[in-house]
XYZ file of C-alpha atoms in Angstrom:
305
model
C 88.259 -25.397 -91.955
C 88.810 -28.308 -89.562
C 86.334 -31.097 -88.941
C 85.230 -32.878 -85.780
C 83.114 -36.027 -85.507
C 81.711 -36.507 -82.018
C 81.419 -40.267 -81.570
C 81.331 -40.647 -77.795
C 78.625 -41.579 -75.330
C 77.475 -44.923 -74.044
C 74.636 -45.438 -76.536
C 72.325 -46.502 -73.711
C 69.202 -46.032 -75.825
C 70.493 -48.830 -78.056
C 71.308 -51.356 -75.319
C 71.916 -54.279 -75.460
C 73.143 -53.701 -79.024
C 75.789 -51.192 -77.919
C 76.995 -52.887 -74.744
C 79.999 -54.322 -76.597
C 80.445 -51.890 -79.481
C 80.228 -48.128 -79.987
C 76.967 -46.929 -81.476
C 78.906 -45.167 -84.236
C 80.447 -48.477 -85.326
C 77.211 -50.397 -85.823
C 76.181 -50.877 -89.465
C 73.809 -48.660 -91.377
C 73.059 -51.130 -94.159
C 76.436 -51.751 -95.846
C 78.890 -49.563 -93.920
C 79.660 -48.414 -90.362
C 77.600 -45.532 -89.028
C 80.604 -43.205 -88.731
C 81.102 -43.288 -92.517
C 78.000 -41.105 -92.872
C 79.114 -38.108 -90.768
C 82.634 -38.437 -92.173
C 81.174 -38.166 -95.661
C 79.553 -34.848 -94.705
C 82.925 -33.359 -93.780
C 84.438 -34.675 -97.000
C 81.643 -33.119 -99.057
C 82.579 -29.795 -97.493
C 86.156 -30.313 -98.707
C 87.520 -30.952 -95.200
C 90.519 -33.278 -94.989
C 91.746 -32.685 -91.419
C 89.379 -34.461 -89.011
C 89.368 -35.179 -85.285
C 87.289 -38.125 -84.063
C 86.296 -37.744 -80.408
C 85.265 -40.983 -78.753
C 85.475 -42.846 -75.448
C 88.707 -44.335 -74.073
C 87.177 -47.799 -74.407
C 86.092 -47.401 -78.045
C 89.075 -45.464 -79.410
C 91.083 -48.557 -80.512
C 88.156 -49.803 -82.602
C 87.889 -46.495 -84.467
C 91.638 -46.516 -85.097
C 91.382 -50.048 -86.537
C 88.570 -48.956 -88.845
C 89.757 -45.541 -90.024
C 93.512 -45.576 -89.263
C 95.045 -42.164 -90.027
C 92.757 -41.489 -92.983
C 95.624 -41.417 -95.474
C 93.980 -44.109 -97.598
C 91.361 -41.463 -98.470
C 93.865 -38.608 -98.694
C 92.839 -37.320 -95.278
C 94.399 -36.736 -91.875
C 92.341 -38.342 -89.102
C 93.397 -38.012 -85.477
C 91.711 -39.048 -82.253
C 90.846 -37.638 -78.846
C 88.996 -39.106 -75.892
C 85.981 -37.842 -73.984
C 86.062 -39.762 -70.722
C 82.529 -38.773 -69.694
C 79.542 -37.488 -71.719
C 79.902 -33.893 -70.517
C 77.927 -32.318 -73.347
C 78.331 -31.674 -77.053
C 79.968 -28.286 -76.546
C 82.883 -29.955 -74.753
C 84.032 -31.115 -78.199
C 85.514 -27.656 -78.808
C 87.469 -27.717 -75.559
C 88.791 -31.213 -76.254
C 89.515 -30.254 -79.859
C 91.060 -26.820 -79.202
C 94.543 -27.804 -80.401
C 93.078 -29.509 -83.461
C 91.078 -26.401 -84.378
C 94.001 -24.038 -83.836
C 93.268 -20.762 -85.609
C 90.797 -22.264 -88.100
C 87.040 -22.372 -88.375
C 85.417 -25.709 -87.580
C 82.576 -27.985 -88.614
C 81.157 -30.378 -86.016
C 78.953 -33.309 -86.991
C 77.398 -35.773 -84.585
C 78.454 -39.348 -85.183
C 74.911 -40.734 -85.292
C 73.449 -38.304 -87.838
C 72.854 -39.041 -91.520
C 72.370 -36.297 -94.111
C 71.391 -36.908 -97.715
C 70.169 -34.627 -100.472
C 70.963 -33.187 -103.873
C 73.393 -30.284 -103.887
C 74.430 -30.799 -100.264
C 78.123 -30.303 -101.018
C 77.393 -26.883 -102.529
C 75.183 -25.988 -99.546
C 78.018 -26.810 -97.140
C 80.596 -24.850 -99.107
C 78.344 -21.780 -99.336
C 77.749 -21.946 -95.600
C 81.486 -22.142 -94.938
C 82.169 -19.179 -97.212
C 79.550 -16.978 -95.508
C 80.471 -18.040 -91.968
C 80.620 -15.143 -89.525
C 79.718 -16.718 -86.213
C 77.809 -19.966 -86.540
C 75.727 -21.680 -89.192
C 73.110 -24.204 -88.107
C 70.936 -26.479 -90.212
C 67.220 -26.769 -89.554
C 64.873 -29.543 -90.583
C 61.092 -29.694 -90.288
C 59.931 -32.558 -88.060
C 56.603 -33.840 -86.795
C 57.800 -34.056 -83.183
C 59.834 -30.879 -82.499
C 59.452 -31.275 -78.726
C 62.220 -33.921 -78.907
C 64.804 -31.468 -80.260
C 66.359 -28.077 -79.990
C 63.935 -25.906 -81.981
C 64.797 -22.826 -83.990
C 62.461 -19.845 -83.740
C 62.677 -17.578 -86.800
C 60.981 -14.382 -87.945
C 59.116 -13.845 -91.206
C 62.403 -13.334 -93.056
C 63.917 -16.550 -91.728
C 66.233 -14.789 -89.266
C 67.041 -16.940 -86.259
C 65.654 -15.341 -83.097
C 66.236 -18.053 -80.502
C 66.690 -21.761 -79.920
C 64.548 -23.596 -77.390
C 65.723 -26.958 -76.072
C 62.995 -29.621 -76.138
C 60.141 -27.154 -75.526
C 56.843 -28.453 -74.185
C 55.044 -26.124 -76.599
C 57.315 -25.620 -79.637
C 56.987 -22.306 -81.454
C 58.031 -23.972 -84.708
C 58.671 -27.440 -86.103
C 62.209 -26.566 -87.236
C 64.586 -28.897 -85.394
C 68.281 -28.058 -85.154
C 70.169 -30.953 -86.729
C 73.475 -32.395 -85.562
C 75.666 -30.365 -87.919
C 77.281 -27.072 -86.891
C 79.764 -24.593 -88.396
C 81.611 -22.127 -86.183
C 84.062 -19.280 -86.310
C 87.275 -19.745 -84.343
C 85.906 -18.012 -81.251
C 83.788 -21.099 -80.535
C 86.673 -22.483 -78.465
C 86.609 -19.529 -76.064
C 82.805 -19.480 -75.960
C 82.652 -23.188 -75.123
C 85.243 -22.779 -72.371
C 83.164 -19.982 -70.836
C 79.944 -22.031 -70.665
C 78.507 -23.100 -67.334
C 77.198 -26.669 -67.000
C 73.436 -27.023 -67.253
C 71.185 -28.546 -64.605
C 72.086 -31.976 -65.921
C 75.799 -31.186 -65.602
C 76.598 -30.802 -69.297
C 77.956 -28.091 -71.560
C 74.944 -27.661 -73.802
C 75.270 -26.991 -77.515
C 72.015 -25.002 -77.376
C 73.497 -22.637 -74.795
C 76.527 -22.180 -77.039
C 74.385 -21.519 -80.104
C 72.235 -19.015 -78.247
C 75.386 -17.009 -77.457
C 75.787 -16.509 -81.190
C 72.070 -15.753 -81.599
C 72.328 -13.036 -78.936
C 75.238 -11.478 -80.846
C 73.321 -11.584 -84.137
C 75.918 -13.956 -85.565
C 73.842 -17.118 -86.043
C 72.442 -18.236 -89.377
C 69.903 -21.024 -89.794
C 69.829 -22.887 -93.112
C 66.567 -24.735 -93.723
C 67.458 -28.060 -95.359
C 64.032 -28.227 -96.972
C 61.450 -30.905 -97.700
C 63.483 -32.623 -100.428
C 66.281 -33.445 -98.015
C 66.762 -36.326 -95.566
C 68.116 -35.972 -92.040
C 68.115 -39.098 -89.892
C 69.085 -39.435 -86.236
C 69.950 -43.069 -85.527
C 69.731 -42.989 -81.740
C 66.949 -45.571 -81.272
C 66.394 -49.131 -82.485
C 63.553 -48.036 -84.746
C 65.449 -45.104 -86.265
C 68.507 -47.317 -86.745
C 66.453 -49.813 -88.740
C 64.725 -47.056 -90.703
C 68.068 -45.503 -91.630
C 69.358 -48.829 -92.911
C 66.229 -49.345 -94.996
C 66.483 -45.797 -96.358
C 70.059 -46.377 -97.520
C 69.202 -49.820 -98.910
C 66.347 -48.471 -101.033
C 68.438 -45.583 -102.391
C 71.393 -47.760 -103.269
C 69.441 -50.604 -104.836
C 67.032 -48.422 -106.810
C 69.584 -45.884 -108.041
C 72.717 -48.013 -108.291
C 74.697 -45.617 -106.076
C 76.471 -45.845 -102.737
C 75.569 -43.364 -99.985
C 78.566 -42.161 -97.940
C 81.071 -44.142 -99.991
C 84.268 -42.563 -98.651
C 86.431 -43.945 -101.447
C 84.222 -42.420 -104.141
C 84.005 -39.108 -102.281
C 87.780 -38.967 -101.881
C 88.130 -39.449 -105.623
C 85.456 -36.876 -106.524
C 86.979 -34.320 -104.142
C 90.470 -34.843 -105.574
C 91.852 -36.258 -102.321
C 93.045 -39.394 -104.179
C 93.439 -40.420 -107.814
C 91.702 -43.194 -109.752
C 94.557 -45.648 -109.205
C 94.389 -45.287 -105.428
C 90.607 -45.539 -105.520
C 90.851 -48.765 -107.498
C 93.360 -50.230 -105.041
C 90.931 -49.527 -102.211
C 88.171 -51.265 -104.129
C 90.366 -54.287 -104.848
C 90.878 -54.770 -101.116
C 87.132 -55.501 -100.916
C 86.674 -57.033 -104.361
C 84.602 -59.916 -102.996
C 81.865 -57.496 -101.917
C 79.405 -55.427 -103.920
C 80.769 -52.356 -102.138
C 84.303 -53.078 -103.387
C 83.081 -53.862 -106.881
C 81.237 -50.553 -106.948
C 84.434 -48.694 -106.012
C 86.374 -50.467 -108.763
C 83.709 -49.444 -111.263
C 83.842 -45.815 -110.097
C 87.636 -45.779 -110.360
C 87.652 -47.336 -113.831
C 85.059 -44.850 -115.097
C 87.101 -41.966 -113.709
C 90.258 -43.305 -115.362
C 88.493 -43.520 -118.736
C 87.170 -39.967 -118.360
C 90.631 -38.663 -117.438
C 92.239 -40.445 -120.377
C 89.651 -39.023 -122.764
C 90.244 -35.530 -121.420
C 94.006 -35.911 -121.863
C 93.547 -37.100 -125.441
C 91.192 -34.232 -126.219
C 93.634 -31.713 -124.772
C 96.514 -33.171 -126.802
C 94.426 -33.056 -129.981
C 93.485 -29.441 -129.339
C 97.156 -28.473 -128.995
C 97.938 -30.012 -132.374
């Protein structure tokens, strides 16, 4: 499966903050926003990622992420000159996708919850069309809303309905079979001149090939598109990290846990930021992993004797 992070747009709802910098590069507490959607792809085991951004912002993303090899990944870049709709990502990314399935995550979305990696992997294994992720919200009229039957089967998706039939918003994370490229290319622009992701998803619904996974009440999905939600997201991450002694969306730790890099490489990455708490955390994670690996090697050698 290939991954795409859509990090384009002008971020006008965050002006003047985003007049000089891409929205997806502003900080969410202790790391750039784009770390959070990238972490989702990594949790799904995806190493080959395309970042789609604007021609103006592309150099900044390259400076931040480079080619991804530091994390054992392959990150490439493409440009979306105009905000022509989310579904255009599959047309821009057609060569990147090739003959594979694909996971798209919006660059301003944050997902956090126990067992999320397993949820993503199960969804990828059962993929036969598209898999969407729903989340109960108090203001569904602001989102695409999933309408399901008594058994949870997805019947339709309504875009920002005046009278929502449910409170299940469709989050900014999508898994698709390879035919998404052809379906996106066949879409007609909406009244606002964009290739709408809801129109694309409803094609799969009409074919009976769309699954909706309810993320549930114990999960957190944050959209950081406004000043208030941006601040709330930062506070959410701050509380989690300070209370639990963890790091949310720590790409170095995820790369180590997923087997993309080894403990030595993880430690080197931490040493590059050793004067920060973030770097010190990475060093601690790497050292703990090295001790665990050494103990396992010793135990295996003892068992052989």
